[in-house]
Amino acid sequence: MSKSQTFPKLRVVKIADSFLLSGQLLIKESVNDATLSYPAMVNLALSAELYLKSYIVEEGLIDVGSESGNTKRRDGFLSSSVSSHSLKKLYEKINETIKNDIDSVFSNNELSSEYSSLEEALERFSNAFINARYPYEKNSPVVFSTTRLEKIALFLKSTIDSLGEYRISDEVVTK
């Protein structure tokens, strides 16, 4: 990472918030239709994935053509060096300083009574996004806990809100 960048990327957080809300609305509706628990799980898992990715995506430049034929460069996209839906793998890619701060918040969270670490909680639901998309396939789990995954997504959201912004420049992290 050559230039200074800030994390988490709020554009990604905003999208994660939308998937979290979608999952929560589907959970409420699944009382009347149990099949809605699968799309709820997909949305909750995707929200958790995006909250984690908000700490590892990097800003990039895109070429923008002008009428005169000259090409200008400007910030325009975010890219991730990790192309995975695995919550555990994404968490492992987060900068150590940021992970340590997240872990310290986790130890005071209600999830710590069920899981010894955030990494363990993420491992439990690591492939939920992939598996819940096709519940009729052989290797898909029969039962998921939307409540626990919702708690994980809410924890990641609240941690982003409480820890604030980090700046990383030449591998040096500042708040």
Coordinates of N, CA and C in Angstrom, one line a residue:
M1 N 0.9 -1.2 0.0 CA 0.0 0.0 0.0 C 0.9 1.2 0.0
S2 N 1.0 1.9 -1.1 CA 1.9 3.0 -1.2 C 1.4 4.3 -0.7
K3 N 0.1 4.6 -0.9 CA -0.4 5.9 -0.4 C -1.2 5.6 0.8
S4 N -1.4 6.7 1.6 CA -2.2 6.6 2.8 C -3.6 6.3 2.5
Q5 N -4.2 5.4 3.2 CA -5.6 5.1 3.0 C -6.3 5.0 4.4
T6 N -7.6 5.3 4.3 CA -8.4 5.2 5.6 C -9.3 4.0 5.5
F7 N -9.5 3.4 6.7 CA -10.4 2.2 6.9 C -11.3 2.4 8.1
P8 N -12.4 1.9 8.2 CA -13.1 1.2 7.1 C -13.6 2.1 6.0
K9 N -13.9 1.5 4.8 CA -14.4 2.2 3.7 C -15.9 2.4 3.9
L10 N -16.3 3.6 4.1 CA -17.7 3.9 4.4 C -18.7 3.5 3.3
R11 N -18.2 3.6 2.0 CA -19.1 3.2 0.9 C -19.5 1.7 1.1
V12 N -18.5 0.9 1.5 CA -18.8 -0.5 1.7 C -19.7 -0.7 3.0
V13 N -19.4 0.0 4.0 CA -20.2 -0.1 5.2 C -21.7 0.2 5.0
K14 N -21.9 1.2 4.2 CA -23.3 1.6 3.8 C -24.0 0.5 3.1
I15 N -23.4 -0.2 2.2 CA -24.0 -1.3 1.5 C -24.2 -2.5 2.5
A16 N -23.2 -2.7 3.4 CA -23.4 -3.7 4.4 C -24.6 -3.5 5.3
D17 N -24.8 -2.2 5.6 CA -26.0 -1.8 6.4 C -27.3 -2.2 5.7
S18 N -27.3 -2.0 4.4 CA -28.5 -2.3 3.6 C -28.8 -3.8 3.6
F19 N -27.7 -4.6 3.5 CA -27.9 -6.1 3.5 C -28.3 -6.6 4.9
L20 N -27.8 -5.9 5.9 CA -28.2 -6.3 7.3 C -29.7 -6.0 7.5
L21 N -30.1 -4.8 7.1 CA -31.5 -4.4 7.2 C -32.4 -5.4 6.4
S22 N -32.0 -5.7 5.2 CA -32.8 -6.7 4.4 C -32.9 -8.0 5.1
G23 N -31.8 -8.5 5.7 CA -31.8 -9.8 6.5 C -32.7 -9.7 7.7
Q24 N -32.7 -8.6 8.4 CA -33.6 -8.4 9.5 C -35.1 -8.4 9.1
L25 N -35.4 -7.7 8.0 CA -36.8 -7.7 7.6 C -37.2 -9.1 7.1
L26 N -36.3 -9.9 6.5 CA -36.7 -11.2 6.1 C -36.9 -12.1 7.3
I27 N -36.1 -11.9 8.4 CA -36.3 -12.7 9.6 C -37.7 -12.5 10.1
K28 N -38.1 -11.3 10.2 CA -39.5 -11.0 10.7 C -40.5 -11.7 9.8
E29 N -40.3 -11.7 8.5 CA -41.3 -12.3 7.6 C -41.2 -13.8 7.6
S30 N -40.1 -14.4 8.0 CA -39.9 -15.8 8.0 C -40.8 -16.5 9.1
V31 N -41.4 -15.8 10.0 CA -42.3 -16.3 10.9 C -43.5 -16.9 10.2
N32 N -43.9 -16.2 9.1 CA -45.0 -16.7 8.3 C -44.6 -17.6 7.1
D33 N -43.3 -17.6 6.8 CA -42.8 -18.4 5.6 C -41.4 -18.8 5.9
A34 N -41.2 -20.0 6.4 CA -39.9 -20.5 6.8 C -38.9 -20.5 5.7
T35 N -39.3 -20.5 4.5 CA -38.3 -20.5 3.4 C -37.6 -19.2 3.3
L36 N -38.1 -18.1 3.9 CA -37.5 -16.8 3.9 C -36.2 -16.8 4.8
S37 N -36.1 -17.8 5.6 CA -34.9 -17.8 6.5 C -33.6 -18.0 5.6
Y38 N -33.7 -18.6 4.5 CA -32.5 -18.8 3.6 C -32.1 -17.4 3.0
P39 N -33.0 -16.7 2.4 CA -32.5 -15.4 1.9 C -32.1 -14.4 3.1
A40 N -32.7 -14.6 4.2 CA -32.3 -13.8 5.4 C -30.9 -14.2 5.7
M41 N -30.5 -15.5 5.7 CA -29.2 -15.9 6.0 C -28.2 -15.3 5.0
V42 N -28.5 -15.4 3.7 CA -27.7 -14.9 2.7 C -27.4 -13.4 2.9
N43 N -28.4 -12.6 3.2 CA -28.3 -11.2 3.4 C -27.4 -10.9 4.7
L44 N -27.7 -11.6 5.7 CA -26.9 -11.4 7.0 C -25.4 -11.8 6.7
A45 N -25.2 -12.9 6.1 CA -23.8 -13.3 5.8 C -23.1 -12.3 4.9
L46 N -23.8 -11.8 3.9 CA -23.2 -10.8 3.0 C -22.9 -9.5 3.8
S47 N -23.8 -9.1 4.7 CA -23.5 -7.9 5.5 C -22.3 -8.1 6.3
A48 N -22.1 -9.3 6.9 CA -20.9 -9.5 7.7 C -19.7 -9.5 6.8
E49 N -19.8 -10.1 5.7 CA -18.7 -10.2 4.7 C -18.3 -8.7 4.3
L50 N -19.2 -7.9 4.0 CA -18.9 -6.5 3.6 C -18.4 -5.7 4.8
Y51 N -18.9 -5.9 6.0 CA -18.3 -5.2 7.1 C -16.8 -5.5 7.3
L52 N -16.4 -6.8 7.1 CA -15.0 -7.2 7.1 C -14.3 -6.7 6.0
K53 N -14.8 -6.7 4.8 CA -14.2 -6.2 3.6 C -13.9 -4.7 3.7
S54 N -14.7 -4.0 4.4 CA -14.6 -2.5 4.5 C -13.2 -2.2 5.1
Y55 N -12.6 -3.2 5.8 CA -11.2 -2.9 6.4 C -10.1 -3.4 5.5
I56 N -10.4 -4.0 4.3 CA -9.3 -4.5 3.5 C -9.4 -4.0 2.0
V57 N -10.5 -3.5 1.6 CA -10.6 -3.0 0.2 C -9.7 -1.7 0.1
E58 N -9.2 -1.5 -1.1 CA -8.3 -0.4 -1.3 C -8.9 0.5 -2.4
E59 N -8.6 1.8 -2.4 CA -9.0 2.7 -3.4 C -8.2 2.5 -4.6
G60 N -8.8 2.7 -5.8 CA -8.1 2.5 -7.0 C -8.4 3.7 -8.0
L61 N -7.8 3.7 -9.1 CA -8.0 4.8 -10.1 C -8.7 4.2 -11.3
I62 N -9.6 5.0 -11.9 CA -10.2 4.5 -13.1 C -9.9 5.6 -14.2
D63 N -9.8 5.1 -15.4 CA -9.6 6.0 -16.5 C -10.9 6.6 -16.9
V64 N -10.9 7.9 -17.1 CA -12.1 8.6 -17.5 C -11.8 9.4 -18.8
G65 N -12.4 9.0 -19.9 CA -12.1 9.7 -21.2 C -12.8 11.0 -21.2
S66 N -12.2 12.0 -21.9 CA -12.8 13.3 -22.1 C -13.1 13.5 -23.5
E67 N -13.8 14.5 -23.8 CA -14.2 14.8 -25.2 C -13.0 15.1 -26.1
S68 N -12.0 15.6 -25.5 CA -10.8 16.0 -26.3 C -9.9 14.7 -26.6
G69 N -10.3 13.6 -26.0 CA -9.5 12.4 -26.3 C -8.5 12.1 -25.2
N70 N -8.3 13.1 -24.3 CA -7.3 12.9 -23.3 C -7.9 12.1 -22.2
T71 N -7.0 11.3 -21.6 CA -7.5 10.4 -20.5 C -7.1 11.0 -19.1
K72 N -8.0 11.1 -18.2 CA -7.8 11.6 -16.9 C -7.8 10.4 -15.9
R73 N -7.1 10.5 -14.9 CA -7.2 9.4 -13.8 C -7.8 10.0 -12.6
R74 N -8.7 9.3 -12.0 CA -9.3 9.7 -10.8 C -9.7 8.6 -9.9
D75 N -9.9 8.8 -8.6 CA -10.4 7.8 -7.8 C -11.8 7.4 -8.2
G76 N -12.0 6.1 -8.2 CA -13.3 5.7 -8.6 C -13.8 4.3 -8.2
F77 N -12.9 3.5 -7.8 CA -13.4 2.2 -7.4 C -12.7 1.7 -6.2
L78 N -13.2 0.6 -5.6 CA -12.6 0.0 -4.5 C -12.3 -1.5 -4.9
S79 N -11.2 -2.0 -4.6 CA -10.9 -3.4 -4.9 C -10.3 -4.1 -3.7
S80 N -10.5 -5.4 -3.7 CA -10.1 -6.2 -2.7 C -9.1 -7.2 -3.2
S81 N -8.0 -7.4 -2.4 CA -7.0 -8.4 -2.8 C -7.5 -9.8 -2.4
V82 N -8.6 -9.9 -1.7 CA -9.1 -11.2 -1.3 C -10.4 -11.4 -2.0
S83 N -10.5 -12.4 -2.9 CA -11.7 -12.8 -3.5 C -12.3 -14.0 -2.9
S84 N -12.9 -13.8 -1.7 CA -13.4 -14.9 -1.0 C -14.7 -14.4 -0.2
H85 N -15.6 -15.4 0.0 CA -16.8 -15.1 0.8 C -16.5 -15.6 2.2
S86 N -15.4 -16.3 2.5 CA -15.1 -16.8 3.8 C -14.9 -15.8 4.8
L87 N -15.8 -15.7 5.8 CA -15.6 -14.7 6.9 C -14.3 -14.8 7.6
K88 N -13.9 -16.1 7.8 CA -12.7 -16.3 8.6 C -11.5 -15.8 7.7
K89 N -11.4 -16.1 6.4 CA -10.3 -15.7 5.6 C -10.3 -14.1 5.5
L90 N -11.4 -13.5 5.4 CA -11.5 -12.1 5.3 C -11.0 -11.4 6.6
Y91 N -11.4 -12.0 7.7 CA -10.9 -11.5 9.0 C -9.4 -11.6 9.2
E92 N -8.9 -12.7 8.7 CA -7.4 -12.9 8.8 C -6.6 -11.9 8.0
K93 N -7.2 -11.3 7.0 CA -6.6 -10.3 6.1 C -6.6 -8.9 6.7
I94 N -7.3 -8.6 7.7 CA -7.4 -7.3 8.3 C -6.1 -7.0 9.1
N95 N -5.7 -5.8 9.0 CA -4.5 -5.3 9.7 C -4.5 -5.7 11.1
E96 N -3.3 -6.2 11.7 CA -3.2 -6.7 13.0 C -3.7 -5.7 14.1
T97 N -3.3 -4.5 13.9 CA -3.7 -3.4 14.9 C -5.2 -3.3 15.0
I98 N -5.8 -3.3 13.8 CA -7.3 -3.2 13.8 C -7.9 -4.4 14.4
K99 N -7.4 -5.6 14.0 CA -7.9 -6.8 14.6 C -7.8 -6.9 16.1
N100 N -6.7 -6.4 16.6 CA -6.5 -6.4 18.1 C -7.6 -5.5 18.7
D101 N -7.9 -4.4 18.1 CA -8.9 -3.5 18.7 C -10.3 -4.1 18.6
I102 N -10.6 -4.8 17.5 CA -11.9 -5.5 17.3 C -12.0 -6.6 18.4
D103 N -10.9 -7.4 18.6 CA -10.9 -8.5 19.5 C -11.1 -7.9 21.0
S104 N -10.6 -6.8 21.3 CA -10.7 -6.3 22.6 C -12.2 -5.9 22.9
V105 N -12.9 -5.4 21.8 CA -14.3 -5.1 22.0 C -15.1 -6.3 22.1
F106 N -14.7 -7.4 21.3 CA -15.4 -8.7 21.4 C -15.5 -9.3 22.8
S107 N -14.4 -9.1 23.5 CA -14.3 -9.8 24.8 C -15.4 -9.2 25.8
N108 N -15.9 -8.1 25.5 CA -17.0 -7.5 26.3 C -18.4 -7.6 25.7
N109 N -18.5 -8.3 24.6 CA -19.7 -8.5 23.9 C -20.5 -9.8 24.3
E110 N -21.8 -9.8 24.2 CA -22.6 -11.0 24.6 C -22.2 -12.2 23.8
L111 N -21.6 -12.0 22.6 CA -21.2 -13.2 21.8 C -20.1 -13.9 22.5
S112 N -19.3 -13.3 23.3 CA -18.2 -13.9 24.0 C -18.6 -15.0 24.9
S113 N -19.9 -15.0 25.3 CA -20.4 -16.1 26.2 C -20.6 -17.4 25.4
E114 N -20.8 -17.2 24.0 CA -21.0 -18.4 23.2 C -19.8 -18.8 22.4
Y115 N -18.9 -17.9 22.1 CA -17.7 -18.2 21.3 C -16.5 -17.6 22.1
S116 N -15.4 -18.4 22.0 CA -14.2 -17.9 22.8 C -13.5 -16.7 22.1
S117 N -13.8 -16.5 20.8 CA -13.2 -15.4 20.1 C -14.1 -15.1 18.9
L118 N -13.8 -13.9 18.4 CA -14.6 -13.5 17.1 C -14.2 -14.5 16.0
E119 N -12.9 -14.8 16.0 CA -12.5 -15.8 14.9 C -13.3 -17.1 15.0
E120 N -13.5 -17.6 16.2 CA -14.3 -18.8 16.3 C -15.8 -18.6 15.8
A121 N -16.3 -17.4 16.1 CA -17.7 -17.1 15.7 C -17.8 -17.0 14.2
L122 N -16.8 -16.4 13.6 CA -16.7 -16.2 12.1 C -16.5 -17.6 11.5
E123 N -15.7 -18.4 12.1 CA -15.4 -19.8 11.5 C -16.7 -20.5 11.5
R124 N -17.6 -20.4 12.5 CA -18.9 -21.1 12.5 C -19.8 -20.8 11.4
F125 N -19.7 -19.5 10.9 CA -20.6 -19.0 9.8 C -19.7 -18.7 8.6
S126 N -18.5 -19.1 8.5 CA -17.6 -18.7 7.5 C -18.1 -18.8 6.1
N127 N -18.8 -19.9 5.8 CA -19.3 -20.1 4.4 C -20.8 -20.0 4.4
A128 N -21.4 -19.3 5.3 CA -22.9 -19.2 5.3 C -23.5 -18.6 4.0
F129 N -22.8 -17.6 3.5 CA -23.2 -17.0 2.3 C -23.3 -18.0 1.1
I130 N -22.3 -18.8 1.0 CA -22.3 -19.8 -0.1 C -23.3 -20.9 0.1
N131 N -23.3 -21.4 1.3 CA -24.2 -22.6 1.6 C -25.6 -22.2 1.7
A132 N -26.0 -21.1 2.1 CA -27.4 -20.7 2.3 C -28.1 -20.3 0.9
R133 N -27.3 -20.1 0.0 CA -27.8 -19.7 -1.4 C -28.5 -20.8 -2.0
Y134 N -28.0 -22.1 -1.8 CA -28.6 -23.2 -2.5 C -28.9 -24.3 -1.4
P135 N -30.0 -24.0 -0.7 CA -30.3 -24.9 0.5 C -30.8 -26.3 0.0
Y136 N -31.1 -26.5 -1.2 CA -31.5 -27.8 -1.7 C -30.4 -28.7 -2.1
E137 N -29.1 -28.2 -2.1 CA -28.0 -29.0 -2.6 C -27.5 -29.9 -1.4
K138 N -26.8 -31.0 -1.8 CA -26.4 -32.0 -0.9 C -25.6 -31.5 0.3
N139 N -24.6 -30.6 0.0 CA -23.7 -30.2 1.1 C -24.1 -29.0 1.9
S140 N -25.3 -28.5 1.6 CA -25.8 -27.3 2.3 C -26.3 -27.8 3.7
P141 N -26.0 -26.9 4.7 CA -26.5 -27.3 6.0 C -28.0 -27.2 6.1
V142 N -28.5 -28.0 6.9 CA -30.0 -28.1 7.1 C -30.4 -26.9 8.0
V143 N -29.6 -26.6 9.0 CA -30.1 -25.7 10.0 C -29.0 -24.6 10.2
F144 N -29.4 -23.4 10.2 CA -28.6 -22.2 10.5 C -29.3 -21.4 11.6
S145 N -28.5 -20.7 12.3 CA -29.1 -19.8 13.3 C -29.0 -18.4 12.8
T146 N -30.1 -17.9 12.3 CA -30.1 -16.5 11.8 C -29.9 -15.5 12.9
T147 N -30.3 -15.9 14.1 CA -30.1 -15.0 15.3 C -28.7 -14.8 15.6
R148 N -27.9 -15.9 15.6 CA -26.4 -15.8 15.9 C -25.7 -15.0 14.8
L149 N -26.0 -15.3 13.5 CA -25.4 -14.6 12.5 C -25.8 -13.1 12.5
E150 N -27.0 -12.8 12.8 CA -27.5 -11.4 13.0 C -26.6 -10.7 14.1
K151 N -26.4 -11.4 15.2 CA -25.6 -10.9 16.3 C -24.2 -10.6 15.8
I152 N -23.6 -11.5 15.0 CA -22.3 -11.2 14.5 C -22.2 -10.0 13.6
A153 N -23.2 -9.9 12.7 CA -23.2 -8.8 11.8 C -23.5 -7.5 12.6
L154 N -24.3 -7.5 13.6 CA -24.6 -6.3 14.4 C -23.3 -6.0 15.2
F155 N -22.6 -7.0 15.7 CA -21.3 -6.7 16.4 C -20.4 -6.0 15.5
L156 N -20.2 -6.5 14.3 CA -19.2 -5.9 13.3 C -19.6 -4.5 13.0
K157 N -20.9 -4.2 12.8 CA -21.4 -2.9 12.6 C -21.1 -2.0 13.8
S158 N -21.5 -2.4 15.0 CA -21.3 -1.5 16.1 C -19.8 -1.3 16.4
T159 N -18.9 -2.3 16.1 CA -17.5 -2.1 16.3 C -17.0 -1.1 15.3
I160 N -17.4 -1.1 14.1 CA -17.0 -0.1 13.1 C -17.4 1.3 13.6
D161 N -18.7 1.4 14.1 CA -19.1 2.7 14.7 C -18.3 3.2 15.9
S162 N -18.0 2.2 16.8 CA -17.3 2.6 18.0 C -15.8 2.8 17.9
L163 N -15.2 2.1 17.0 CA -13.7 2.2 16.8 C -13.3 3.4 15.9
G164 N -14.2 3.7 15.0 CA -13.9 4.9 14.2 C -12.9 4.5 13.0
E165 N -12.3 5.6 12.6 CA -11.5 5.5 11.4 C -10.0 5.2 11.7
Y166 N -9.4 4.4 10.8 CA -7.9 4.2 10.9 C -7.3 4.7 9.6
R167 N -6.1 5.2 9.8 CA -5.3 5.6 8.6 C -4.0 4.7 8.5
I168 N -3.8 4.1 7.4 CA -2.7 3.3 7.2 C -1.8 3.9 6.1
S169 N -0.6 4.1 6.4 CA 0.4 4.7 5.4 C 1.7 3.9 5.6
D170 N 2.2 3.3 4.6 CA 3.4 2.5 4.7 C 3.4 1.6 5.9
E171 N 2.3 0.9 6.0 CA 2.1 -0.1 7.1 C 2.1 0.4 8.5
V172 N 2.0 1.8 8.7 CA 1.9 2.4 10.0 C 0.4 2.8 10.2
V173 N -0.1 2.3 11.3 CA -1.6 2.5 11.6 C -1.7 3.6 12.6
T174 N -2.6 4.6 12.3 CA -2.9 5.7 13.2 C -4.4 5.8 13.3
K175 N -4.9 6.4 14.4 CA -6.4 6.6 14.5 C -6.6 8.1 14.4

